[in-house]
Coordinates of C-alpha atoms in Angstrom, one line a residue:
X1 CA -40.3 230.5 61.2
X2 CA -37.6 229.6 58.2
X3 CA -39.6 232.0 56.0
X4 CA -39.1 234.6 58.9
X5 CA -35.4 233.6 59.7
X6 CA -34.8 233.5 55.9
X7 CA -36.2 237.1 55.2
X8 CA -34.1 238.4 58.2
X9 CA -30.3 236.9 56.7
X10 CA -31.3 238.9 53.6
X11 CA -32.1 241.9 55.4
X12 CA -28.8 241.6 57.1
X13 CA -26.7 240.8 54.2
X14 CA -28.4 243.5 52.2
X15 CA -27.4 246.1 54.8
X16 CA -23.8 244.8 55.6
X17 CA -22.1 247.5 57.0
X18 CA -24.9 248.7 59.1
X19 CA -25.0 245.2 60.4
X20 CA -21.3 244.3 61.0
X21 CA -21.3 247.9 63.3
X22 CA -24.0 246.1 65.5
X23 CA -22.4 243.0 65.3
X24 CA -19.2 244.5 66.5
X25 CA -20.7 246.7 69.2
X26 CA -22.2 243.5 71.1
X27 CA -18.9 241.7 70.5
X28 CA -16.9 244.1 71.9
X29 CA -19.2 244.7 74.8
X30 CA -18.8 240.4 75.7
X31 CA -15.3 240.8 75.1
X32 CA -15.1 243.5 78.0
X33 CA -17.1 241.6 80.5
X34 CA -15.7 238.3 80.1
X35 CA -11.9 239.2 80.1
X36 CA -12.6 241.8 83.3
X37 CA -14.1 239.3 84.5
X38 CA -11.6 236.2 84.1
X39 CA -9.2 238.8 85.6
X40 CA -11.0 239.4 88.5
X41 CA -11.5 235.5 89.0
X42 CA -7.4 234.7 88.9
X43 CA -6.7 237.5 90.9
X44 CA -9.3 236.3 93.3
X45 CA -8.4 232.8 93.1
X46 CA -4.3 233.2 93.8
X47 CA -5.2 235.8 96.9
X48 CA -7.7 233.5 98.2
X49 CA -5.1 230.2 97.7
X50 CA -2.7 231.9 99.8
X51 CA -5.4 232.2 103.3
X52 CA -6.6 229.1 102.2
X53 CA -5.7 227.1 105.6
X54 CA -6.8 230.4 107.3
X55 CA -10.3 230.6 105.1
X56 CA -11.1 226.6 106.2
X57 CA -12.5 226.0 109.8
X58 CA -8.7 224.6 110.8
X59 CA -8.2 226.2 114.2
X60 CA -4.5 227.7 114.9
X61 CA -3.4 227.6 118.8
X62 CA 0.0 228.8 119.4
X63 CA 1.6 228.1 122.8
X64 CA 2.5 231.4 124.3
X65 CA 3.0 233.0 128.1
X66 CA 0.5 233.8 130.7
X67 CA -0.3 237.2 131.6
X68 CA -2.3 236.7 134.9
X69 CA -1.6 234.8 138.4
X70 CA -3.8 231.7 138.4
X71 CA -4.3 229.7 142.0
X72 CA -0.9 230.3 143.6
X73 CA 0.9 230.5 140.6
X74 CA 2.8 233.8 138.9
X75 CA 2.3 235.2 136.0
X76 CA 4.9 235.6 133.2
X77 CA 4.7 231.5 133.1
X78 CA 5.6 230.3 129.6
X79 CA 3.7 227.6 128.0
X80 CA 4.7 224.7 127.3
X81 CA 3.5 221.9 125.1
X82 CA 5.0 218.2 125.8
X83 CA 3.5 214.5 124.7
X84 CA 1.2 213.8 127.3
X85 CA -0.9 216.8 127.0
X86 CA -1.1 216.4 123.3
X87 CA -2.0 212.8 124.0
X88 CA -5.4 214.5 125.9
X89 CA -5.4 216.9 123.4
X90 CA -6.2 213.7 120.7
X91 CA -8.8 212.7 123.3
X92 CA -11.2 215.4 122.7
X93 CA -14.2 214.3 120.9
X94 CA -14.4 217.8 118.9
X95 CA -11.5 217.2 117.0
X96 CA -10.7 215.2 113.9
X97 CA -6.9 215.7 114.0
X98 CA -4.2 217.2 115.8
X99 CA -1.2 218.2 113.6
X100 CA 2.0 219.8 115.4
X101 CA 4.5 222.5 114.1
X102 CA 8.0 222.4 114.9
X103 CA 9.9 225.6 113.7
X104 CA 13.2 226.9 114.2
X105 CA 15.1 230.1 112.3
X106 CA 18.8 230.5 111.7
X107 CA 19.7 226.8 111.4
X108 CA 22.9 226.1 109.6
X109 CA 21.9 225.0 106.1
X110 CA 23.8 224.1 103.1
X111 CA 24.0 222.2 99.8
X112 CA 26.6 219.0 100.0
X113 CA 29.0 221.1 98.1
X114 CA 28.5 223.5 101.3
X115 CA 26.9 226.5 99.7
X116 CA 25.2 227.9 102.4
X117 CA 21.1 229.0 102.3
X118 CA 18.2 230.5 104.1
X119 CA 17.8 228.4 107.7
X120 CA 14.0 228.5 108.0
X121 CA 13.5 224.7 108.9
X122 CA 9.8 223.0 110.5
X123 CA 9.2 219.9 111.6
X124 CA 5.8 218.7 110.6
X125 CA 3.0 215.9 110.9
X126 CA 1.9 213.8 107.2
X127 CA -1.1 215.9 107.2
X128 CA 0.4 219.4 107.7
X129 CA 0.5 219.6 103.9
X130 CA -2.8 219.5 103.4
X131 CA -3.8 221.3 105.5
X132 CA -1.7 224.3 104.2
X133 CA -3.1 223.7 100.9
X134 CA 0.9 222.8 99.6
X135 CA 1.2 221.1 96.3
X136 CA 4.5 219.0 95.2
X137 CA 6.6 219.2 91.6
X138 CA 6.2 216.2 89.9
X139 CA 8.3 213.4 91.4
X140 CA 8.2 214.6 94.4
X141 CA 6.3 212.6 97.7
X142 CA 4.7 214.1 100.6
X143 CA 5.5 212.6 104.4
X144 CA 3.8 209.8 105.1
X145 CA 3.7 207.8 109.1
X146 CA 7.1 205.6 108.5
X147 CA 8.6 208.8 107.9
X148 CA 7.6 209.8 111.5
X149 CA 7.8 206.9 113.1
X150 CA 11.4 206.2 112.2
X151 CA 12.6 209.9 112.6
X152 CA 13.6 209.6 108.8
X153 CA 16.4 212.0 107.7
X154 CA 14.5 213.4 104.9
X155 CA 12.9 217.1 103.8
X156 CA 10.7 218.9 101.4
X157 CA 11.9 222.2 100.3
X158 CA 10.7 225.3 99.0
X159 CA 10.8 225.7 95.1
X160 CA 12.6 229.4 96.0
X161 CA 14.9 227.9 97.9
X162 CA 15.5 224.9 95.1
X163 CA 16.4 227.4 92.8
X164 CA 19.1 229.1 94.9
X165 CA 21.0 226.0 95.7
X166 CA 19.7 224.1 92.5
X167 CA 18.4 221.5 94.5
X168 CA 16.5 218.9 93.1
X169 CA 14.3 216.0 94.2
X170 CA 17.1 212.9 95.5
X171 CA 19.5 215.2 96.2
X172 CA 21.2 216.0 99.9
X173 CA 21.8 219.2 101.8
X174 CA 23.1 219.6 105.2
X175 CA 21.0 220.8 107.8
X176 CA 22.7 221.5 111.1
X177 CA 25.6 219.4 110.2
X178 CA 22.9 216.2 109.2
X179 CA 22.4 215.1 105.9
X180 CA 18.9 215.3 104.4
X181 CA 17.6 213.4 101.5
X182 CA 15.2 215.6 99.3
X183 CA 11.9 214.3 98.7
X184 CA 10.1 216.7 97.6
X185 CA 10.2 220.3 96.4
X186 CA 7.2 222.9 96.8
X187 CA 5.1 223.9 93.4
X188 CA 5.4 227.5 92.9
X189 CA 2.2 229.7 94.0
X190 CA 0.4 231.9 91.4
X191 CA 1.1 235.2 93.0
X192 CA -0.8 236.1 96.8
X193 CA 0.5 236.9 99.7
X194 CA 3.6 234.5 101.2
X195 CA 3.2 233.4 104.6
X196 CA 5.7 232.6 106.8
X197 CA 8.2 232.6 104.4
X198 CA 6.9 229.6 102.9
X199 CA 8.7 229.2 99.6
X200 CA 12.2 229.3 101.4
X201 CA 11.3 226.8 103.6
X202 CA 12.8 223.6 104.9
X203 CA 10.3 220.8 106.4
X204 CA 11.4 217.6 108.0
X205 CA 9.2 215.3 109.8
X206 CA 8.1 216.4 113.2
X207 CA 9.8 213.3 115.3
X208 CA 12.7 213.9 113.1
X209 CA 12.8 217.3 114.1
X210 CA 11.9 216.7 117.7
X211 CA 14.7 214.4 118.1
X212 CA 17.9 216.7 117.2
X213 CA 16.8 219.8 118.8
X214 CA 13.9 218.8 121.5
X215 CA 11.9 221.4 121.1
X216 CA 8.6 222.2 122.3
X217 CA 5.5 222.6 119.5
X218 CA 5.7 226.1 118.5
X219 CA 1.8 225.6 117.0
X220 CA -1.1 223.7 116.8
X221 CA -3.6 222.7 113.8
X222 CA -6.3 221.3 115.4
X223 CA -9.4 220.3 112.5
X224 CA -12.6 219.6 114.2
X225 CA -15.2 217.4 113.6
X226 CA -18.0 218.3 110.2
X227 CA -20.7 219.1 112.5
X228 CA -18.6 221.6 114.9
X229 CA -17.7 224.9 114.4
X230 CA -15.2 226.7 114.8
X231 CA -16.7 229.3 117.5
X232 CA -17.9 226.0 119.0
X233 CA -14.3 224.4 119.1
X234 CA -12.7 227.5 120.9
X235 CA -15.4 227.8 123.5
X236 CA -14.7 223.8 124.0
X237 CA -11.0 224.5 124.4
X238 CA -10.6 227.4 126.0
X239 CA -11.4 225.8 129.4
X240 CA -9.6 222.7 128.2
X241 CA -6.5 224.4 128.2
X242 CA -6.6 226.3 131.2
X243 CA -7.4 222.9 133.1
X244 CA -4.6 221.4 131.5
X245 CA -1.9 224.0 132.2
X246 CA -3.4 225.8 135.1
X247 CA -4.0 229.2 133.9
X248 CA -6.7 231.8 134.3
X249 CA -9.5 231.0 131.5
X250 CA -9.7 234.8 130.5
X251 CA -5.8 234.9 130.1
X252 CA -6.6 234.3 125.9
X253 CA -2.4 234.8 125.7
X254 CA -1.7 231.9 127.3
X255 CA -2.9 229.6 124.6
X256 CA -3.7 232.0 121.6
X257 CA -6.5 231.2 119.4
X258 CA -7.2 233.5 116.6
X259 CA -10.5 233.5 115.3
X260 CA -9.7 234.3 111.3
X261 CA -13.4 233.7 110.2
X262 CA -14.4 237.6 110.3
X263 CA -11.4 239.1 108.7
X264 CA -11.1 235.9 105.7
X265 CA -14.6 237.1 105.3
X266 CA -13.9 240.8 104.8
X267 CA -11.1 239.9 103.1
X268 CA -13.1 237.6 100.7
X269 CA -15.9 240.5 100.3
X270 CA -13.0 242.5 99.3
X271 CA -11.5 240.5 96.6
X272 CA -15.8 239.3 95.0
X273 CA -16.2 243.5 95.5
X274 CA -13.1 244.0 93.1
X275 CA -14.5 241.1 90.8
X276 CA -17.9 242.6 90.7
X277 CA -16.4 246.1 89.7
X278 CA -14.8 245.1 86.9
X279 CA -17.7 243.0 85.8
X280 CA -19.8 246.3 86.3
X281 CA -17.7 248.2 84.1
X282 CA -17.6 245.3 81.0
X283 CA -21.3 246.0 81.5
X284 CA -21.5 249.6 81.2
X285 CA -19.4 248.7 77.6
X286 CA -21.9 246.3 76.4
X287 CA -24.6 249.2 77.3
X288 CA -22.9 251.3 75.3
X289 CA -22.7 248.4 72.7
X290 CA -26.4 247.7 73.2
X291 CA -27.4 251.7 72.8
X292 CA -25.2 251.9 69.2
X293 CA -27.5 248.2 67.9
X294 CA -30.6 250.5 68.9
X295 CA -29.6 253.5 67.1
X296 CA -28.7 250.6 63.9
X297 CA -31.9 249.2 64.8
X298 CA -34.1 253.1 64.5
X299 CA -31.8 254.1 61.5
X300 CA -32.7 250.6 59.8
X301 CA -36.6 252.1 60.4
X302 CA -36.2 254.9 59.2
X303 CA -34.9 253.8 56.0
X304 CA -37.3 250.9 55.1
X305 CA -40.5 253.2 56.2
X306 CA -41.7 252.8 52.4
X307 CA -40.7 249.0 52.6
X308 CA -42.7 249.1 56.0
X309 CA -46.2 251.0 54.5
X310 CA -46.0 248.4 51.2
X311 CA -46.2 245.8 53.6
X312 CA -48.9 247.0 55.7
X313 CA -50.7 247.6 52.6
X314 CA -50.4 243.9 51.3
X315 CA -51.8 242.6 55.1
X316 CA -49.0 242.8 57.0
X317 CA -50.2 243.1 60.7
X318 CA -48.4 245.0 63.5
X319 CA -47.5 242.0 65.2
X320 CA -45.9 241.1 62.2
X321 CA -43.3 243.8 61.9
X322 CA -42.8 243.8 65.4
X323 CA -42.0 239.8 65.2
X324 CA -39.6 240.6 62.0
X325 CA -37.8 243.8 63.8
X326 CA -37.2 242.0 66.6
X327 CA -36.0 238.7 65.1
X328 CA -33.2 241.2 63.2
X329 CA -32.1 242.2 66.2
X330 CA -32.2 239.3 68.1
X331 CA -29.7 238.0 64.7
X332 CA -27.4 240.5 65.4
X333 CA -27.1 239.8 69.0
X334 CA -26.8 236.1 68.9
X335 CA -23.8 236.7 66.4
X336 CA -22.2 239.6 68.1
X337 CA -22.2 237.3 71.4
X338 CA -20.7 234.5 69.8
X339 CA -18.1 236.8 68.7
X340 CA -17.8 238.3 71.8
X341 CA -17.2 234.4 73.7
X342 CA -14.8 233.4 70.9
X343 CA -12.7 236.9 71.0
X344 CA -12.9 236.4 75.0
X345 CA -11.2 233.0 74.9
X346 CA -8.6 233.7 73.1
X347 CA -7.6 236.6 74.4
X348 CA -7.7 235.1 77.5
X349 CA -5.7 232.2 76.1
X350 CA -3.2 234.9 75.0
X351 CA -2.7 236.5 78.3
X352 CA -2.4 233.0 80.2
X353 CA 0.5 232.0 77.0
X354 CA 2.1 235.4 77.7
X355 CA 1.8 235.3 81.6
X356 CA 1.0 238.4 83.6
X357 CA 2.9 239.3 86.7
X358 CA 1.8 236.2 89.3
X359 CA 0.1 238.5 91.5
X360 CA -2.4 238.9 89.1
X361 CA -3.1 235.2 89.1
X362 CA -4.3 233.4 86.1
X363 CA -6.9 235.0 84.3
X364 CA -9.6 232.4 83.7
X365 CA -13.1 232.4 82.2
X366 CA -16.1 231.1 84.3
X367 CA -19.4 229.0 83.6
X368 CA -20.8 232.2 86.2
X369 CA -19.2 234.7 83.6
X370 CA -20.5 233.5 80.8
X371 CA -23.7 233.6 82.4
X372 CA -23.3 236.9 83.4
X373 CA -22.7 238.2 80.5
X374 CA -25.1 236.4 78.8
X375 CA -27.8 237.7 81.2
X376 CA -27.1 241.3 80.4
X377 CA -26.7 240.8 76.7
X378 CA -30.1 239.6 76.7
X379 CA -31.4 242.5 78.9
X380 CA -30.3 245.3 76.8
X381 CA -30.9 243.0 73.3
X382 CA -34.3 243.1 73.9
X383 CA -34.6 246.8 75.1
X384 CA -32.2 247.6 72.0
X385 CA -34.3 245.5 69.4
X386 CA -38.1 246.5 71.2
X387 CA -38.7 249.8 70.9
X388 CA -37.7 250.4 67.3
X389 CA -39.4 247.3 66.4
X390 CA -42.5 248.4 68.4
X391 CA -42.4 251.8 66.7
X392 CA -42.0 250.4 63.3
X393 CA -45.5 248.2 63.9
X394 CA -47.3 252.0 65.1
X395 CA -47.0 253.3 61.5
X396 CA -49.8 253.8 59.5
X397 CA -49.6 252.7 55.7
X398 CA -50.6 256.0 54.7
X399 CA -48.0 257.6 56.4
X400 CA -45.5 255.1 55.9
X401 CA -46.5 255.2 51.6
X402 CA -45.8 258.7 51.5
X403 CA -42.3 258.8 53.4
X404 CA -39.4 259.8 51.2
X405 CA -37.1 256.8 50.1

């Protein structure tokens, strides 16, 4: 094997140029696949972040107005959410956790030197964040039960919303005429889709909230338990709720309950069916890449066929050439792809230092990628390297000692 490894370097080195060509044809068809790739993974990883409460088996109700006379009672009845029912609502042995959403728009808000801002406040449980997938700036502390329990006068903020007032974490604003202490202050997202107005946004906790303007839950997030699902939780609730506020159980606008599963997984489909078509075109390139180290490989051939006959004639066996044409092109590949996976990182390191626009996310290179890539490099490697190698061991050493050098 070192005999056979040491013949093939001086093959290589004696044939540079034709050498480097395959060695940069590989590279260059890695380097395709992997960055396409890592782009396809941050753009799929900052649209998925943003439906990531909607993508988990969280179940949203929201509170809205019946459409259909129930028992003596009209329709048009607005919904209404207080303690006690929430209180049963806890009860059910399907969930894991209730969390309420308190939300109001246009509130008076301003910075303590009375510079005025967005008035997009919600009241909220601890776990709310969470469950929305919200990450804090550094410093910065979530809501916790004391908060709750003692109606606490403080808020976390949007990092949007910190940069138009220059707010920082410590800092008051106003909010309805009440001063707020700042605890926290919203990371910025990677790009996606904003919901709900989410980086402008004011939360307070939701007794806090409850006690200045007592207002009724304008949502629900209700987790179930590991071993329900979500289809299960609704058909569980659905009579639940029309028990509890004496409504018709087909009236689904009385207590609206999305069911986000189907669409997050179209959606989902979408983004993998984007990632897969730019992985499919960095493999067309390294085909291409593959083709141009076959063409080296039949050139290389063509040109030793005398080198090829004298070695037939000293006892050189067909197996043999066909091990030694193969082991050169194996070479090249191996160094192309290593090429390819070095070139790969840093390019990717230089987009990520450079930044692209955020909904692009964050480019980002996968253990699946490099698999990937790795997969089809090998595929086409060994159709590139076979068939000259397998028509190299087919010539006779007549034949072969009477080619022109």
């Amino acid at each position: 094997m070192r005999a056979l490894l040491h013949q093939t370097m001086l093959t290589l080195l004696a044939h540079r140029l034709r050498s480097s060509l395959a060695v940069m044809a590989i590279g260059w068809g890695i380097v395709s696949v992997l960055v396409l790739l890592a782009l396809g993974e941050g753009f799929y990883q900052v649209n998925v972040q943003s439906f990531s409460m909607l993508m988990s088996n969280t179940q949203v109700v929201r509170p809205g107005m019946t459409t259909k006379p129930w028992q003596g009672l009209p329709a048009n009845r607005r919904i209404l959410v207080t303690k006690p029912e929430i209180e049963q609502l806890r009860k059910q042995p399907d969930l894991a956790s209730v969390s309420i959403l308190y939300r109001k728009f246009q509130v008076p808000v301003s910075t303590a030197s009375g510079m005025p801002l967005p008035g997009y406040v919600r009241g909220v449980d601890p776990d709310y964040l969470s469950l929305k997938g919200i990450q804090l700036q550094s410093g910065s502390r979530a809501f916790n039960q004391s908060d709750q329990k003692n109606h606490s006068r403080v808020a976390i903020i949007g990092w949007r919303l910190a940069e138009m007032g220059n707010l920082r974490v410590s800092q008051r604003l106003l909010i309805n005429g009440i001063p707020f202490q700042i605890v926290g202050v919203t990371q910025q997202k990677e790009g996606g889709v904003n919901m709900g107005y989410d980086d402008e946004q004011i939360l307070m906790p939701g007794e806090t909230f409850h006690e200045i303007w007592n207002a009724y839950p304008a949502q629900l997030l209700l987790t179930p338990k590991l071993t329900v699902t979500d289809a299960d939780l609704r058909a569980t609730l659905t009579p639940f709720f029309a028990r509890l506020f004496h409504y018709d159980p087909s009236d689904q606008y009385a207590m609206w309950m999305p069911n986000f599963s189907q669409g997050m997984a179209f959606f989902t489909d979408l983004l993998r069916g984007i990632q897969g078509f730019l992985g499919a075109s960095g493999a067309m390139t390294l085909a291409v890449g593959a083709l141009g180290v076959a063409n080296i490989m039949f050139l290389s051939v063509t040109e030793r066929t005398r080198e090829i006959g004298v070695r037939l004639a000293l006892g050189a066996t067909p197996t043999n050439l066909l091990v030694q044409f193969l082991t050169e092109g194996a070479v090249l590949v191996l160094i192309g792809t290593a090429f390819g996976v070095l070139v790969s990182y840093a390019i990717v390191a230089g987009l990520q230092w450079i930044g692209l626009p955020t909904w692009i996310g964050v480019p980002v290179i996968t253990g699946g990628s490099i698999t990937l890539a790795l997969s089809v490099t090998a595929f086409f490697a060994l159709l590139a390297s076979y068939f000259p190698a397998r028509r190299a061991s087919k010539l006779l050493p007549v034949v072969a000692l009477s080619a022109r050098a």
